[in-house]
Amino acid sequence: MVKVAVVEGDGIGHEVVPVARDIIAAVRPDFEFFDVEVGYGRWERTGSACDEETLADLQSADAVLFGAVTTPPDPGYRSVLLQIRHALDLYANVRPIRGEGVDIVIVRENTEGLYSGIEWTEPDRACTVRVVSRWGSERIARYACNLAKSRRHLTVGNKANVLKSDCLFIDICTVEAARANVPCRTSYIDALCLDLLMHPDRYDVIVTTNMFGDILSDAAAYLVGGLGMLPSANVGERHALFEPVHGSAPDIAGRNIANPVAAIQSGAMLLSHLGDPASAAAVGEAVGRVLSAGIRTPDLGGTAGTREFGAAVLREVGRGKA
């Protein structure tokens, strides 16, 4: 029995994750789902956003379907996602950017960089350590190269003209690309952000460090209709977590207007990871048919609610199975 942990989290996670879960369940009724609570809401209620027992529950699952969590600017609050990524060693964050005329995959190192969690405050300054290790860089480079081998080419996003730690990252990525016989070039991250938006056809697989990948993929959402359209996978050697790229969006939470496409497509990525690419494709095609029929949430210029959009995808999935 395949076990899927379901984490709604905070904000619109409570709305988009149930939609995605229902669609996964429709194509794979044999999956077993169990709920896990993490996030700011839990922290406010109990003083703990995520504990060791929670992490053990997530580690017991074959995959995790994750919503979104609110991270307040509170020095006593530890990022839930950073805890989970480190505990499950989810070193590769994979963010596909797909739409009309756009087919790009951003591969982001997920456990190091400025999100390493090595921080402290002093009376007159706050310090964050940026970690770029050989071991971490080698494994994310290999992941990206393995992906690029079945596609076209690799771009290494960096800021080596300013950050010497990125010189190590570039060296490792180019060596791994040569070893894998993958065409590879490098690009400074600021120029890359602009050129990606102006000429998306020039790019295929992009690998970069943690914070740069976070910013680059969010900016790239512009190409396909916004953050509500972007799914992602967080992958390690033994565990995997799938989540929409958008945040918890507390300003629109509870209003049934959040776009569930990113969560649904994250569910499709989960299906593919668990060895069912046919069901993953069926879900993606159902989303495409619903959008083509003009059923869209307000962020895409439509009037459909979160639940109504999900119901339309469920109907299309059902027709596909029939």
Short mmCIF file of C-alpha atoms in Angstrom, two decimals:
data_model
loop_
_atom_site.label_atom_id
_atom_site.label_comp_id
_atom_site.label_asym_id
_atom_site.label_seq_id
_atom_site.Cartn_x
_atom_site.Cartn_y
_atom_site.Cartn_z
CA MET A 1 0.00 0.00 0.00
CA VAL A 2 1.39 3.39 -1.05
CA LYS A 3 1.17 5.90 1.81
CA VAL A 4 0.90 9.62 1.07
CA ALA A 5 1.25 12.16 3.87
CA VAL A 6 -1.02 15.18 3.32
CA VAL A 7 0.10 18.49 4.82
CA GLU A 8 -2.30 21.37 4.26
CA GLY A 9 -0.22 23.83 6.29
CA ASP A 10 -1.55 27.38 6.54
CA GLY A 11 -3.63 29.84 4.55
CA ILE A 12 -4.73 28.67 1.12
CA GLY A 13 -3.03 25.33 1.75
CA HIS A 14 -6.31 24.35 3.44
CA GLU A 15 -8.11 24.99 0.14
CA VAL A 16 -5.80 23.85 -2.64
CA VAL A 17 -4.41 20.67 -1.04
CA PRO A 18 -7.81 18.95 -0.57
CA VAL A 19 -8.50 19.60 -4.27
CA ALA A 20 -5.20 17.99 -5.28
CA ARG A 21 -5.67 15.08 -2.88
CA ASP A 22 -9.13 14.30 -4.26
CA ILE A 23 -7.79 14.24 -7.82
CA ILE A 24 -4.91 11.94 -6.88
CA ALA A 25 -7.38 9.68 -5.06
CA ALA A 26 -9.61 9.60 -8.14
CA VAL A 27 -6.85 8.19 -10.34
CA ARG A 28 -5.25 6.08 -7.61
CA PRO A 29 -7.95 4.89 -5.19
CA ASP A 30 -5.48 2.33 -3.88
CA PHE A 31 -3.33 5.02 -2.25
CA GLU A 32 -3.61 5.52 1.51
CA PHE A 33 -3.66 9.15 2.67
CA PHE A 34 -2.96 10.39 6.19
CA ASP A 35 -2.97 13.96 7.50
CA VAL A 36 -0.01 15.65 9.16
CA GLU A 37 -0.31 19.09 10.76
CA VAL A 38 2.55 21.58 10.62
CA GLY A 39 2.80 25.34 10.33
CA TYR A 40 2.16 28.68 11.90
CA GLY A 41 -1.40 27.83 12.94
CA ARG A 42 -0.14 24.88 14.93
CA TRP A 43 2.65 27.02 16.42
CA GLU A 44 0.16 29.63 17.60
CA ARG A 45 -1.95 26.93 19.22
CA THR A 46 0.70 24.64 20.69
CA GLY A 47 4.04 26.49 20.59
CA SER A 48 5.45 23.95 18.11
CA ALA A 49 5.21 24.28 14.33
CA CYS A 50 6.88 20.92 13.67
CA ASP A 51 8.45 18.38 16.04
CA GLU A 52 10.41 15.14 15.85
CA GLU A 53 7.26 13.01 15.90
CA THR A 54 5.90 14.97 12.97
CA LEU A 55 9.12 14.51 11.01
CA ALA A 56 9.00 10.78 11.73
CA ASP A 57 5.44 10.67 10.32
CA LEU A 58 6.64 12.38 7.13
CA GLN A 59 9.61 10.02 6.86
CA SER A 60 7.24 7.05 7.07
CA ALA A 61 5.36 8.12 3.92
CA ASP A 62 6.19 7.09 0.37
CA ALA A 63 5.61 10.72 -0.64
CA VAL A 64 4.35 13.96 0.87
CA LEU A 65 1.72 16.27 -0.64
CA PHE A 66 2.40 19.66 0.89
CA GLY A 67 0.43 22.91 0.79
CA ALA A 68 1.96 26.13 2.08
CA VAL A 69 3.12 27.49 5.42
CA THR A 70 3.30 30.98 6.85
CA THR A 71 6.72 31.93 8.24
CA PRO A 72 6.44 35.00 10.48
CA PRO A 73 9.40 37.38 11.01
CA ASP A 74 9.80 36.07 14.56
CA PRO A 75 13.28 35.10 15.81
CA GLY A 76 11.72 32.31 17.85
CA TYR A 77 10.07 30.70 14.83
CA ARG A 78 12.09 28.15 12.89
CA SER A 79 11.16 27.63 9.24
CA VAL A 80 9.10 24.47 8.88
CA LEU A 81 10.20 23.87 5.32
CA LEU A 82 13.86 24.15 6.21
CA GLN A 83 13.36 21.63 9.01
CA ILE A 84 11.62 19.19 6.69
CA ARG A 85 14.10 19.60 3.84
CA HIS A 86 17.01 18.91 6.16
CA ALA A 87 15.36 16.07 8.09
CA LEU A 88 14.33 14.25 4.89
CA ASP A 89 17.47 15.39 3.01
CA LEU A 90 15.41 16.77 0.13
CA TYR A 91 18.40 18.19 -1.70
CA ALA A 92 16.87 18.80 -5.16
CA ASN A 93 14.07 21.29 -5.67
CA VAL A 94 12.68 20.76 -9.18
CA ARG A 95 10.44 23.48 -10.60
CA PRO A 96 9.06 22.99 -14.12
CA ILE A 97 7.94 26.13 -15.96
CA ARG A 98 5.61 24.96 -18.71
CA GLY A 99 3.16 26.85 -20.84
CA GLU A 100 2.63 28.07 -24.38
CA GLY A 101 6.09 28.30 -25.94
CA VAL A 102 7.80 27.65 -22.59
CA ASP A 103 9.38 24.41 -21.36
CA ILE A 104 12.03 25.05 -18.73
CA VAL A 105 13.04 23.14 -15.60
CA ILE A 106 14.80 24.98 -12.79
CA VAL A 107 16.80 22.68 -10.52
CA ARG A 108 17.59 24.39 -7.23
CA GLU A 109 19.98 23.15 -4.57
CA ASN A 110 17.71 22.80 -1.58
CA THR A 111 19.73 22.34 1.61
CA GLU A 112 22.65 24.78 1.49
CA GLY A 113 23.33 28.35 0.34
CA LEU A 114 21.76 31.16 2.34
CA TYR A 115 19.02 28.79 3.50
CA SER A 116 21.44 26.57 5.41
CA GLY A 117 19.93 27.73 8.69
CA ILE A 118 23.26 28.93 10.09
CA GLU A 119 22.31 32.32 11.51
CA TRP A 120 22.82 34.45 14.58
CA THR A 121 22.16 37.97 15.77
CA GLU A 122 24.43 40.40 17.57
CA PRO A 123 23.66 43.83 19.05
CA ASP A 124 24.47 45.69 15.84
CA ARG A 125 24.19 43.09 13.11
CA ALA A 126 22.55 39.86 12.00
CA CYS A 127 24.59 37.18 10.25
CA THR A 128 23.67 34.40 7.84
CA VAL A 129 26.28 31.97 6.54
CA ARG A 130 26.14 30.97 2.87
CA VAL A 131 27.30 27.37 2.51
CA VAL A 132 28.30 25.93 -0.87
CA SER A 133 29.96 22.55 -0.36
CA ARG A 134 31.60 20.23 -2.85
CA TRP A 135 29.35 17.36 -1.77
CA GLY A 136 26.14 19.39 -2.04
CA SER A 137 27.15 20.93 -5.35
CA GLU A 138 28.15 17.59 -6.88
CA ARG A 139 24.87 15.89 -6.14
CA ILE A 140 22.67 18.75 -7.38
CA ALA A 141 24.86 19.04 -10.51
CA ARG A 142 24.48 15.31 -11.18
CA TYR A 143 20.72 15.53 -10.70
CA ALA A 144 20.48 18.41 -13.17
CA CYS A 145 22.77 16.70 -15.68
CA ASN A 146 20.75 13.48 -15.55
CA LEU A 147 17.65 15.52 -16.31
CA ALA A 148 19.35 17.51 -19.08
CA LYS A 149 20.56 14.33 -20.81
CA SER A 150 16.98 13.56 -21.81
CA ARG A 151 16.35 17.17 -22.88
CA ARG A 152 18.65 19.72 -24.58
CA HIS A 153 21.21 21.58 -22.49
CA LEU A 154 22.15 22.99 -19.10
CA THR A 155 22.63 26.55 -17.84
CA VAL A 156 24.43 27.21 -14.54
CA GLY A 157 23.03 30.28 -12.79
CA ASN A 158 25.58 31.98 -10.55
CA LYS A 159 27.12 35.20 -9.26
CA ALA A 160 30.75 34.13 -9.37
CA ASN A 161 31.90 37.65 -10.27
CA VAL A 162 30.95 38.67 -6.72
CA LEU A 163 30.60 35.47 -4.67
CA LYS A 164 33.69 33.29 -4.64
CA SER A 165 31.66 30.36 -3.33
CA ASP A 166 29.96 30.35 -6.73
CA CYS A 167 33.32 29.73 -8.42
CA LEU A 168 33.34 26.33 -6.74
CA PHE A 169 29.73 25.75 -7.79
CA ILE A 170 30.48 26.57 -11.45
CA ASP A 171 33.58 24.38 -11.52
CA ILE A 172 31.70 21.40 -10.17
CA CYS A 173 28.68 21.85 -12.46
CA THR A 174 30.79 22.20 -15.60
CA VAL A 175 32.87 19.13 -14.69
CA GLU A 176 29.73 17.06 -14.12
CA ALA A 177 28.20 18.33 -17.37
CA ALA A 178 31.32 17.34 -19.32
CA ARG A 179 31.29 13.93 -17.65
CA ALA A 180 27.63 13.46 -18.64
CA ASN A 181 28.24 14.85 -22.15
CA VAL A 182 25.64 17.57 -21.59
CA PRO A 183 26.06 20.93 -23.39
CA CYS A 184 26.56 23.53 -20.68
CA ARG A 185 27.01 27.27 -20.29
CA THR A 186 27.08 29.66 -17.35
CA SER A 187 25.15 32.87 -16.76
CA TYR A 188 25.21 35.51 -14.04
CA ILE A 189 21.95 35.27 -12.16
CA ASP A 190 20.87 38.91 -12.57
CA ALA A 191 21.31 38.81 -16.35
CA LEU A 192 19.72 35.37 -16.40
CA CYS A 193 16.57 36.60 -14.66
CA LEU A 194 16.06 39.24 -17.34
CA ASP A 195 17.03 37.12 -20.35
CA LEU A 196 14.85 34.22 -19.20
CA LEU A 197 11.81 36.49 -19.24
CA MET A 198 12.71 38.04 -22.59
CA HIS A 199 13.88 34.87 -24.37
CA PRO A 200 12.54 31.77 -22.60
CA ASP A 201 13.17 29.67 -25.71
CA ARG A 202 16.91 29.94 -25.06
CA TYR A 203 16.66 27.91 -21.86
CA ASP A 204 16.07 24.28 -21.00
CA VAL A 205 17.43 23.00 -17.67
CA ILE A 206 18.84 25.59 -15.26
CA VAL A 207 20.76 24.60 -12.13
CA THR A 208 21.59 27.10 -9.42
CA THR A 209 22.05 27.59 -5.70
CA ASN A 210 19.30 27.78 -3.11
CA MET A 211 18.23 31.40 -2.87
CA PHE A 212 18.98 32.19 -6.52
CA GLY A 213 16.78 29.27 -7.58
CA ASP A 214 13.98 30.45 -5.33
CA ILE A 215 13.99 33.94 -6.82
CA LEU A 216 14.55 32.83 -10.42
CA SER A 217 11.67 30.36 -10.44
CA ASP A 218 9.29 32.86 -8.85
CA ALA A 219 10.20 35.42 -11.52
CA ALA A 220 9.76 32.77 -14.24
CA ALA A 221 6.18 32.24 -13.10
CA TYR A 222 5.40 35.40 -15.07
CA LEU A 223 5.87 33.37 -18.26
CA VAL A 224 2.99 30.98 -17.51
CA GLY A 225 0.42 33.05 -15.63
CA GLY A 226 1.77 33.49 -12.12
CA LEU A 227 2.74 31.53 -9.04
CA GLY A 228 -0.61 29.77 -8.96
CA MET A 229 0.54 27.74 -11.98
CA LEU A 230 3.90 26.44 -10.71
CA PRO A 231 4.30 23.00 -9.09
CA SER A 232 7.49 21.67 -7.57
CA ALA A 233 9.16 18.55 -6.26
CA ASN A 234 11.60 18.33 -3.36
CA VAL A 235 13.54 15.13 -3.90
CA GLY A 236 16.14 13.20 -1.90
CA GLU A 237 17.60 9.73 -2.08
CA ARG A 238 14.82 8.17 0.03
CA HIS A 239 12.08 10.78 0.39
CA ALA A 240 10.11 13.20 -1.78
CA LEU A 241 7.76 16.09 -1.09
CA PHE A 242 5.56 17.84 -3.65
CA GLU A 243 4.25 21.38 -3.19
CA PRO A 244 2.97 24.38 -5.13
CA VAL A 245 5.56 27.12 -5.42
CA HIS A 246 3.19 29.81 -4.11
CA GLY A 247 2.99 30.71 -0.44
CA SER A 248 0.15 30.59 2.06
CA ALA A 249 -1.40 33.86 0.76
CA PRO A 250 -3.27 34.76 3.98
CA ASP A 251 -4.82 37.79 2.27
CA ILE A 252 -7.02 35.55 0.11
CA ALA A 253 -7.31 32.51 2.40
CA GLY A 254 -10.80 31.22 3.06
CA ARG A 255 -12.37 33.03 0.12
CA ASN A 256 -12.47 30.11 -2.37
CA ILE A 257 -10.54 32.10 -4.97
CA ALA A 258 -7.07 30.52 -4.76
CA ASN A 259 -5.75 28.89 -7.93
CA PRO A 260 -5.30 25.13 -7.29
CA VAL A 261 -3.42 24.38 -10.54
CA ALA A 262 0.01 24.41 -8.90
CA ALA A 263 -1.18 22.02 -6.19
CA ILE A 264 -2.87 19.74 -8.73
CA GLN A 265 0.22 19.66 -10.95
CA SER A 266 2.35 18.97 -7.86
CA GLY A 267 0.08 15.98 -7.35
CA ALA A 268 0.80 14.93 -10.92
CA MET A 269 4.53 15.12 -10.19
CA LEU A 270 3.93 12.96 -7.11
CA LEU A 271 2.18 10.35 -9.27
CA SER A 272 5.05 10.30 -11.73
CA HIS A 273 7.59 9.95 -8.92
CA LEU A 274 5.67 6.99 -7.52
CA GLY A 275 5.91 5.18 -10.86
CA ASP A 276 2.62 6.14 -12.52
CA PRO A 277 3.45 8.56 -15.36
CA ALA A 278 0.23 7.62 -17.18
CA SER A 279 -1.94 8.93 -14.35
CA ALA A 280 0.29 11.97 -14.03
CA ALA A 281 -0.21 12.73 -17.73
CA ALA A 282 -3.97 12.19 -17.39
CA VAL A 283 -4.14 14.77 -14.60
CA GLY A 284 -2.06 17.28 -16.55
CA GLU A 285 -4.21 16.81 -19.65
CA ALA A 286 -7.39 17.25 -17.60
CA VAL A 287 -6.09 20.56 -16.23
CA GLY A 288 -5.27 21.66 -19.77
CA ARG A 289 -8.77 20.85 -21.02
CA VAL A 290 -10.40 22.74 -18.16
CA LEU A 291 -8.27 25.83 -18.83
CA SER A 292 -8.94 25.58 -22.57
CA ALA A 293 -12.66 25.51 -21.84
CA GLY A 294 -12.32 28.92 -20.19
CA ILE A 295 -12.76 27.72 -16.62
CA ARG A 296 -10.28 29.83 -14.68
CA THR A 297 -9.77 31.26 -11.23
CA PRO A 298 -9.73 35.06 -10.71
CA ASP A 299 -5.92 35.35 -10.91
CA LEU A 300 -6.20 34.06 -14.50
CA GLY A 301 -9.05 36.41 -15.38
CA GLY A 302 -11.86 33.95 -14.68
CA THR A 303 -14.64 33.58 -12.13
CA ALA A 304 -14.33 29.94 -11.03
CA GLY A 305 -13.69 29.25 -7.37
CA THR A 306 -11.04 26.90 -6.04
CA ARG A 307 -13.54 24.10 -5.39
CA GLU A 308 -15.35 24.63 -8.69
CA PHE A 309 -12.12 24.46 -10.67
CA GLY A 310 -11.14 21.29 -8.83
CA ALA A 311 -14.52 19.74 -9.53
CA ALA A 312 -14.13 20.51 -13.24
CA VAL A 313 -10.73 18.78 -13.29
CA LEU A 314 -12.21 15.79 -11.46
CA ARG A 315 -14.90 15.50 -14.14
CA GLU A 316 -12.29 15.62 -16.90
CA VAL A 317 -10.19 12.99 -15.16
CA GLY A 318 -13.29 10.82 -14.92
CA ARG A 319 -14.00 11.22 -18.64
CA GLY A 320 -10.41 10.29 -19.42
CA LYS A 321 -10.69 7.11 -17.39
CA ALA A 322 -13.95 6.23 -19.08
#
